[in-house]
Amino acid sequence: MTANPIAAATDTPPDVAQAEAEAREADDLLAALEERVRDGDDQVTPQQLAEQRELSGFAKLRAEAARRKANRAAAKAAAAEQAAAFAKAAKLLDDRADTTKLAATYENARTALAALVADIDDYNNAVTEVARILRAADAPEEGRASRKAPTTSLDFWGTPSVSIEPGKTHRPMHTGPFLATLLGEITHQVHMPPGSTAFERDSIHDIAQRHSDQVRGFLDRAAEVAK
């Protein structure tokens, strides 16, 4: 329900205040004449009483007319303000809520992420294949051979690592930590959609926190090699 713009106003419009004051004054004069009659004042005539009653009624009508006029003016102003707000909202939606652009950006991001995942898979497959070749060639385990010899080893989970050059070890990188770190770096704090559970939110944060150093280290080393 829409609130009455006059009732909600802090200050009464001057013309309304004046008309209401005149109505109160006329009503007070009528009450005073009636009280004089009750007290037995013979100076008050029926004509005076009738005239004052008529003036009081007319003053009340004028006050009501002023209130209605003010209400109409306020309603008109509110309607104009509402129309301006609607127009502003529509323009903002047209100017900035571009679903076509958003969809295109999404597709570009998906393509880029798909390329990232494919590159991670290629890297992992290459490391795994190199490890297989080195094991087949009886390459020594890391830390047990000359610093100039290629090495390979398996960690606790069976993940291989290889080193062709001293100090340059390669091991597969899981896709999840890459994507979680990427999201964390872009948004700093991933805002999940309404209704998402704390587990869904925390899982991304936890993955990013656990693996961001590893991922960033990998990327930094790759950047150094590219120089």
PDB file of C-alpha atoms in Angstrom:
ATOM      1  CA  MET A   1       0.000   0.000   0.000  1.00  0.00           C
ATOM      2  CA  THR A   2       1.380   3.422  -1.015  1.00  0.00           C
ATOM      3  CA  ALA A   3       1.719   5.914   1.814  1.00  0.00           C
ATOM      4  CA  ASN A   4      -0.124   9.230   1.592  1.00  0.00           C
ATOM      5  CA  PRO A   5       2.528  11.737   0.468  1.00  0.00           C
ATOM      6  CA  ILE A   6       1.007  14.519   2.614  1.00  0.00           C
ATOM      7  CA  ALA A   7       0.665  12.344   5.699  1.00  0.00           C
ATOM      8  CA  ALA A   8       4.261  11.243   5.280  1.00  0.00           C
ATOM      9  CA  ALA A   9       5.535  14.799   4.855  1.00  0.00           C
ATOM     10  CA  THR A  10       7.398  16.436   7.727  1.00  0.00           C
ATOM     11  CA  ASP A  11       6.149  20.000   7.048  1.00  0.00           C
ATOM     12  CA  THR A  12       2.562  20.987   6.260  1.00  0.00           C
ATOM     13  CA  PRO A  13       2.298  23.134   3.092  1.00  0.00           C
ATOM     14  CA  PRO A  14       1.757  26.835   3.977  1.00  0.00           C
ATOM     15  CA  ASP A  15      -1.625  27.143   2.233  1.00  0.00           C
ATOM     16  CA  VAL A  16      -2.909  24.057   4.060  1.00  0.00           C
ATOM     17  CA  ALA A  17      -1.616  25.340   7.395  1.00  0.00           C
ATOM     18  CA  GLN A  18      -3.268  28.707   6.850  1.00  0.00           C
ATOM     19  CA  ALA A  19      -6.628  27.180   5.859  1.00  0.00           C
ATOM     20  CA  GLU A  20      -6.570  24.830   8.860  1.00  0.00           C
ATOM     21  CA  ALA A  21      -5.736  27.750  11.169  1.00  0.00           C
ATOM     22  CA  GLU A  22      -8.673  29.748   9.787  1.00  0.00           C
ATOM     23  CA  ALA A  23     -10.947  26.739  10.254  1.00  0.00           C
ATOM     24  CA  ARG A  24      -9.848  26.343  13.888  1.00  0.00           C
ATOM     25  CA  GLU A  25     -10.333  30.036  14.512  1.00  0.00           C
ATOM     26  CA  ALA A  26     -13.856  29.996  13.044  1.00  0.00           C
ATOM     27  CA  ASP A  27     -14.693  26.864  15.039  1.00  0.00           C
ATOM     28  CA  ASP A  28     -13.366  28.477  18.229  1.00  0.00           C
ATOM     29  CA  LEU A  29     -15.517  31.577  17.624  1.00  0.00           C
ATOM     30  CA  LEU A  30     -18.591  29.373  17.090  1.00  0.00           C
ATOM     31  CA  ALA A  31     -17.846  27.447  20.276  1.00  0.00           C
ATOM     32  CA  ALA A  32     -17.431  30.717  22.173  1.00  0.00           C
ATOM     33  CA  LEU A  33     -20.811  32.052  20.915  1.00  0.00           C
ATOM     34  CA  GLU A  34     -22.542  28.786  21.799  1.00  0.00           C
ATOM     35  CA  GLU A  35     -21.025  28.905  25.266  1.00  0.00           C
ATOM     36  CA  ARG A  36     -22.278  32.482  25.729  1.00  0.00           C
ATOM     37  CA  VAL A  37     -25.776  31.359  24.823  1.00  0.00           C
ATOM     38  CA  ARG A  38     -25.540  28.538  27.354  1.00  0.00           C
ATOM     39  CA  ASP A  39     -24.448  31.072  29.956  1.00  0.00           C
ATOM     40  CA  GLY A  40     -27.560  33.155  29.257  1.00  0.00           C
ATOM     41  CA  ASP A  41     -25.978  35.997  27.282  1.00  0.00           C
ATOM     42  CA  ASP A  42     -28.919  37.783  25.607  1.00  0.00           C
ATOM     43  CA  GLN A  43     -26.599  39.749  23.360  1.00  0.00           C
ATOM     44  CA  VAL A  44     -25.990  36.741  21.092  1.00  0.00           C
ATOM     45  CA  THR A  45     -28.626  36.562  18.385  1.00  0.00           C
ATOM     46  CA  PRO A  46     -29.711  33.539  16.375  1.00  0.00           C
ATOM     47  CA  GLN A  47     -28.476  35.279  13.256  1.00  0.00           C
ATOM     48  CA  GLN A  48     -24.982  35.713  14.720  1.00  0.00           C
ATOM     49  CA  LEU A  49     -24.933  32.073  15.720  1.00  0.00           C
ATOM     50  CA  ALA A  50     -26.130  30.924  12.298  1.00  0.00           C
ATOM     51  CA  GLU A  51     -23.645  33.154  10.475  1.00  0.00           C
ATOM     52  CA  GLN A  52     -20.736  31.915  12.600  1.00  0.00           C
ATOM     53  CA  ARG A  53     -21.825  28.293  12.146  1.00  0.00           C
ATOM     54  CA  GLU A  54     -21.934  28.883   8.399  1.00  0.00           C
ATOM     55  CA  LEU A  55     -18.496  30.537   8.459  1.00  0.00           C
ATOM     56  CA  SER A  56     -17.094  27.660  10.501  1.00  0.00           C
ATOM     57  CA  GLY A  57     -18.465  25.083   8.091  1.00  0.00           C
ATOM     58  CA  PHE A  58     -17.169  26.999   5.104  1.00  0.00           C
ATOM     59  CA  ALA A  59     -13.721  27.373   6.699  1.00  0.00           C
ATOM     60  CA  LYS A  60     -13.595  23.599   7.265  1.00  0.00           C
ATOM     61  CA  LEU A  61     -14.483  23.020   3.628  1.00  0.00           C
ATOM     62  CA  ARG A  62     -11.710  25.387   2.539  1.00  0.00           C
ATOM     63  CA  ALA A  63      -9.235  23.532   4.754  1.00  0.00           C
ATOM     64  CA  GLU A  64     -10.315  20.210   3.255  1.00  0.00           C
ATOM     65  CA  ALA A  65     -10.002  21.694  -0.238  1.00  0.00           C
ATOM     66  CA  ALA A  66      -6.460  22.892   0.554  1.00  0.00           C
ATOM     67  CA  ARG A  67      -5.506  19.435   1.835  1.00  0.00           C
ATOM     68  CA  ARG A  68      -6.905  17.738  -1.268  1.00  0.00           C
ATOM     69  CA  LYS A  69      -5.096  20.159  -3.542  1.00  0.00           C
ATOM     70  CA  ALA A  70      -1.847  19.572  -1.685  1.00  0.00           C
ATOM     71  CA  ASN A  71      -2.401  15.811  -1.886  1.00  0.00           C
ATOM     72  CA  ARG A  72      -2.959  16.010  -5.634  1.00  0.00           C
ATOM     73  CA  ALA A  73       0.200  18.108  -6.084  1.00  0.00           C
ATOM     74  CA  ALA A  74       2.220  15.729  -3.924  1.00  0.00           C
ATOM     75  CA  ALA A  75       0.844  12.696  -5.773  1.00  0.00           C
ATOM     76  CA  LYS A  76       1.700  14.315  -9.104  1.00  0.00           C
ATOM     77  CA  ALA A  77       5.238  15.095  -7.915  1.00  0.00           C
ATOM     78  CA  ALA A  78       5.629  11.544  -6.584  1.00  0.00           C
ATOM     79  CA  ALA A  79       4.403  10.124  -9.883  1.00  0.00           C
ATOM     80  CA  ALA A  80       6.879  12.292 -11.794  1.00  0.00           C
ATOM     81  CA  GLU A  81       9.703  11.199  -9.471  1.00  0.00           C
ATOM     82  CA  GLN A  82       8.683   7.566  -9.872  1.00  0.00           C
ATOM     83  CA  ALA A  83       8.571   7.902 -13.655  1.00  0.00           C
ATOM     84  CA  ALA A  84      12.041   9.464 -13.638  1.00  0.00           C
ATOM     85  CA  ALA A  85      13.335   6.604 -11.465  1.00  0.00           C
ATOM     86  CA  PHE A  86      11.774   4.029 -13.792  1.00  0.00           C
ATOM     87  CA  ALA A  87      13.357   5.737 -16.808  1.00  0.00           C
ATOM     88  CA  LYS A  88      16.745   5.860 -15.066  1.00  0.00           C
ATOM     89  CA  ALA A  89      16.481   2.173 -14.153  1.00  0.00           C
ATOM     90  CA  ALA A  90      15.519   1.222 -17.707  1.00  0.00           C
ATOM     91  CA  LYS A  91      18.423   3.234 -19.166  1.00  0.00           C
ATOM     92  CA  LEU A  92      20.869   1.706 -16.688  1.00  0.00           C
ATOM     93  CA  LEU A  93      19.634  -1.765 -17.607  1.00  0.00           C
ATOM     94  CA  ASP A  94      19.989  -1.019 -21.317  1.00  0.00           C
ATOM     95  CA  ASP A  95      23.428   0.579 -20.933  1.00  0.00           C
ATOM     96  CA  ARG A  96      25.093  -1.854 -18.567  1.00  0.00           C
ATOM     97  CA  ALA A  97      23.106  -5.090 -18.248  1.00  0.00           C
ATOM     98  CA  ASP A  98      24.161  -6.377 -21.668  1.00  0.00           C
ATOM     99  CA  THR A  99      23.302 -10.070 -21.672  1.00  0.00           C
ATOM    100  CA  THR A 100      24.798 -10.550 -25.130  1.00  0.00           C
ATOM    101  CA  LYS A 101      28.130  -9.133 -23.996  1.00  0.00           C
ATOM    102  CA  LEU A 102      28.024 -11.200 -20.798  1.00  0.00           C
ATOM    103  CA  ALA A 103      27.282 -14.382 -22.736  1.00  0.00           C
ATOM    104  CA  ALA A 104      30.139 -13.640 -25.155  1.00  0.00           C
ATOM    105  CA  THR A 105      32.527 -12.943 -22.274  1.00  0.00           C
ATOM    106  CA  TYR A 106      31.458 -16.178 -20.639  1.00  0.00           C
ATOM    107  CA  GLU A 107      32.142 -18.111 -23.827  1.00  0.00           C
ATOM    108  CA  ASN A 108      35.566 -16.456 -24.141  1.00  0.00           C
ATOM    109  CA  ALA A 109      36.357 -17.322 -20.526  1.00  0.00           C
ATOM    110  CA  ARG A 110      35.197 -20.890 -21.034  1.00  0.00           C
ATOM    111  CA  THR A 111      37.356 -21.188 -24.140  1.00  0.00           C
ATOM    112  CA  ALA A 112      40.346 -19.776 -22.273  1.00  0.00           C
ATOM    113  CA  LEU A 113      39.786 -22.105 -19.320  1.00  0.00           C
ATOM    114  CA  ALA A 114      39.379 -25.070 -21.649  1.00  0.00           C
ATOM    115  CA  ALA A 115      42.716 -24.151 -23.243  1.00  0.00           C
ATOM    116  CA  LEU A 116      44.269 -23.891 -19.769  1.00  0.00           C
ATOM    117  CA  VAL A 117      42.939 -27.318 -18.790  1.00  0.00           C
ATOM    118  CA  ALA A 118      44.174 -28.779 -22.085  1.00  0.00           C
ATOM    119  CA  ASP A 119      47.630 -27.258 -21.549  1.00  0.00           C
ATOM    120  CA  ILE A 120      47.750 -28.663 -18.003  1.00  0.00           C
ATOM    121  CA  ASP A 121      46.786 -32.083 -19.347  1.00  0.00           C
ATOM    122  CA  ASP A 122      49.457 -31.856 -22.064  1.00  0.00           C
ATOM    123  CA  TYR A 123      52.071 -30.883 -19.492  1.00  0.00           C
ATOM    124  CA  ASN A 124      51.048 -33.690 -17.130  1.00  0.00           C
ATOM    125  CA  ASN A 125      50.991 -36.266 -19.934  1.00  0.00           C
ATOM    126  CA  ALA A 126      54.441 -35.148 -21.057  1.00  0.00           C
ATOM    127  CA  VAL A 127      55.872 -35.432 -17.529  1.00  0.00           C
ATOM    128  CA  THR A 128      54.250 -38.851 -17.075  1.00  0.00           C
ATOM    129  CA  GLU A 129      55.609 -40.066 -20.436  1.00  0.00           C
ATOM    130  CA  VAL A 130      59.104 -38.730 -19.661  1.00  0.00           C
ATOM    131  CA  ALA A 131      58.993 -40.517 -16.301  1.00  0.00           C
ATOM    132  CA  ARG A 132      58.038 -43.767 -18.071  1.00  0.00           C
ATOM    133  CA  ILE A 133      60.908 -43.356 -20.535  1.00  0.00           C
ATOM    134  CA  LEU A 134      63.417 -42.627 -17.764  1.00  0.00           C
ATOM    135  CA  ARG A 135      62.255 -45.576 -15.663  1.00  0.00           C
ATOM    136  CA  ALA A 136      62.502 -47.848 -18.715  1.00  0.00           C
ATOM    137  CA  ALA A 137      66.047 -46.569 -19.219  1.00  0.00           C
ATOM    138  CA  ASP A 138      66.893 -47.309 -15.537  1.00  0.00           C
ATOM    139  CA  ALA A 139      67.356 -43.661 -14.693  1.00  0.00           C
ATOM    140  CA  PRO A 140      68.354 -43.230 -11.047  1.00  0.00           C
ATOM    141  CA  GLU A 141      65.997 -41.866  -8.432  1.00  0.00           C
ATOM    142  CA  GLU A 142      66.280 -38.224  -7.578  1.00  0.00           C
ATOM    143  CA  GLY A 143      69.006 -37.527  -5.010  1.00  0.00           C
ATOM    144  CA  ARG A 144      70.865 -40.782  -5.692  1.00  0.00           C
ATOM    145  CA  ALA A 145      72.849 -39.900  -8.786  1.00  0.00           C
ATOM    146  CA  SER A 146      75.224 -37.429 -10.277  1.00  0.00           C
ATOM    147  CA  ARG A 147      73.818 -33.909 -10.541  1.00  0.00           C
ATOM    148  CA  LYS A 148      74.267 -34.213 -14.302  1.00  0.00           C
ATOM    149  CA  ALA A 149      72.160 -37.355 -14.768  1.00  0.00           C
ATOM    150  CA  PRO A 150      68.407 -37.339 -15.527  1.00  0.00           C
ATOM    151  CA  THR A 151      66.386 -38.640 -12.582  1.00  0.00           C
ATOM    152  CA  THR A 152      62.845 -39.744 -11.853  1.00  0.00           C
ATOM    153  CA  SER A 153      60.948 -40.621  -8.681  1.00  0.00           C
ATOM    154  CA  LEU A 154      57.474 -41.315  -7.334  1.00  0.00           C
ATOM    155  CA  ASP A 155      55.928 -39.609  -4.322  1.00  0.00           C
ATOM    156  CA  PHE A 156      53.749 -41.260  -1.653  1.00  0.00           C
ATOM    157  CA  TRP A 157      50.682 -41.156  -3.937  1.00  0.00           C
ATOM    158  CA  GLY A 158      52.540 -42.509  -6.951  1.00  0.00           C
ATOM    159  CA  THR A 159      52.853 -39.160  -8.713  1.00  0.00           C
ATOM    160  CA  PRO A 160      56.015 -39.078 -10.829  1.00  0.00           C
ATOM    161  CA  SER A 161      58.567 -36.310 -10.974  1.00  0.00           C
ATOM    162  CA  VAL A 162      61.390 -35.975 -13.428  1.00  0.00           C
ATOM    163  CA  SER A 163      64.540 -33.912 -13.769  1.00  0.00           C
ATOM    164  CA  ILE A 164      66.516 -33.714 -16.988  1.00  0.00           C
ATOM    165  CA  GLU A 165      68.636 -30.748 -15.881  1.00  0.00           C
ATOM    166  CA  PRO A 166      69.898 -30.285 -12.330  1.00  0.00           C
ATOM    167  CA  GLY A 167      67.617 -28.060 -10.266  1.00  0.00           C
ATOM    168  CA  LYS A 168      64.738 -28.261 -12.731  1.00  0.00           C
ATOM    169  CA  THR A 169      62.201 -30.779 -11.502  1.00  0.00           C
ATOM    170  CA  HIS A 170      58.898 -31.366 -13.252  1.00  0.00           C
ATOM    171  CA  ARG A 171      55.865 -33.035 -11.709  1.00  0.00           C
ATOM    172  CA  PRO A 172      52.220 -33.168 -12.808  1.00  0.00           C
ATOM    173  CA  MET A 173      50.007 -30.292 -11.670  1.00  0.00           C
ATOM    174  CA  HIS A 174      46.368 -31.018 -10.867  1.00  0.00           C
ATOM    175  CA  THR A 175      43.724 -28.951 -12.641  1.00  0.00           C
ATOM    176  CA  GLY A 176      41.699 -28.199  -9.491  1.00  0.00           C
ATOM    177  CA  PRO A 177      44.391 -26.176  -7.700  1.00  0.00           C
ATOM    178  CA  PHE A 178      45.042 -24.172 -10.874  1.00  0.00           C
ATOM    179  CA  LEU A 179      41.384 -23.227 -11.285  1.00  0.00           C
ATOM    180  CA  ALA A 180      40.846 -22.541  -7.568  1.00  0.00           C
ATOM    181  CA  THR A 181      43.939 -20.334  -7.447  1.00  0.00           C
ATOM    182  CA  LEU A 182      42.816 -18.515 -10.578  1.00  0.00           C
ATOM    183  CA  LEU A 183      39.390 -17.794  -9.072  1.00  0.00           C
ATOM    184  CA  GLY A 184      40.948 -16.699  -5.805  1.00  0.00           C
ATOM    185  CA  GLU A 185      43.343 -14.313  -7.544  1.00  0.00           C
ATOM    186  CA  ILE A 186      40.611 -12.801  -9.704  1.00  0.00           C
ATOM    187  CA  THR A 187      38.039 -12.236  -6.984  1.00  0.00           C
ATOM    188  CA  HIS A 188      40.158 -12.329  -3.803  1.00  0.00           C
ATOM    189  CA  GLN A 189      37.086 -13.796  -2.175  1.00  0.00           C
ATOM    190  CA  VAL A 190      34.858 -16.071  -4.202  1.00  0.00           C
ATOM    191  CA  HIS A 191      31.194 -15.088  -3.793  1.00  0.00           C
ATOM    192  CA  MET A 192      29.094 -18.162  -4.304  1.00  0.00           C
ATOM    193  CA  PRO A 193      25.478 -17.830  -5.542  1.00  0.00           C
ATOM    194  CA  PRO A 194      22.634 -17.468  -3.003  1.00  0.00           C
ATOM    195  CA  GLY A 195      21.750 -20.824  -1.509  1.00  0.00           C
ATOM    196  CA  SER A 196      25.241 -22.264  -1.793  1.00  0.00           C
ATOM    197  CA  THR A 197      26.343 -24.184   1.259  1.00  0.00           C
ATOM    198  CA  ALA A 198      29.307 -23.217   3.396  1.00  0.00           C
ATOM    199  CA  PHE A 199      31.003 -26.405   2.208  1.00  0.00           C
ATOM    200  CA  GLU A 200      30.813 -25.252  -1.410  1.00  0.00           C
ATOM    201  CA  ARG A 201      32.257 -21.850  -0.523  1.00  0.00           C
ATOM    202  CA  ASP A 202      34.933 -23.123   1.801  1.00  0.00           C
ATOM    203  CA  SER A 203      36.062 -25.871  -0.566  1.00  0.00           C
ATOM    204  CA  ILE A 204      37.214 -23.330  -3.156  1.00  0.00           C
ATOM    205  CA  HIS A 205      38.883 -21.167  -0.519  1.00  0.00           C
ATOM    206  CA  ASP A 206      40.596 -24.170   1.056  1.00  0.00           C
ATOM    207  CA  ILE A 207      41.892 -25.496  -2.250  1.00  0.00           C
ATOM    208  CA  ALA A 208      43.208 -22.091  -3.249  1.00  0.00           C
ATOM    209  CA  GLN A 209      44.833 -21.574   0.145  1.00  0.00           C
ATOM    210  CA  ARG A 210      46.464 -25.009   0.154  1.00  0.00           C
ATOM    211  CA  HIS A 211      47.809 -24.904  -3.382  1.00  0.00           C
ATOM    212  CA  SER A 212      48.238 -21.239  -4.352  1.00  0.00           C
ATOM    213  CA  ASP A 213      51.931 -21.185  -3.360  1.00  0.00           C
ATOM    214  CA  GLN A 214      52.585 -24.293  -5.432  1.00  0.00           C
ATOM    215  CA  VAL A 215      50.704 -22.941  -8.448  1.00  0.00           C
ATOM    216  CA  ARG A 216      52.238 -19.469  -8.229  1.00  0.00           C
ATOM    217  CA  GLY A 217      55.678 -21.002  -7.828  1.00  0.00           C
ATOM    218  CA  PHE A 218      55.134 -23.110 -10.913  1.00  0.00           C
ATOM    219  CA  LEU A 219      53.976 -20.076 -12.914  1.00  0.00           C
ATOM    220  CA  ASP A 220      56.836 -17.896 -11.657  1.00  0.00           C
ATOM    221  CA  ARG A 221      59.406 -20.514 -12.632  1.00  0.00           C
ATOM    222  CA  ALA A 222      57.786 -20.813 -16.059  1.00  0.00           C
ATOM    223  CA  ALA A 223      57.963 -17.049 -16.465  1.00  0.00           C
ATOM    224  CA  GLU A 224      61.668 -17.041 -15.561  1.00  0.00           C
ATOM    225  CA  VAL A 225      62.365 -19.739 -18.141  1.00  0.00           C
ATOM    226  CA  ALA A 226      60.515 -17.720 -20.805  1.00  0.00           C
ATOM    227  CA  LYS A 227      62.777 -14.688 -20.279  1.00  0.00           C
TER     228      LYS A 227
END
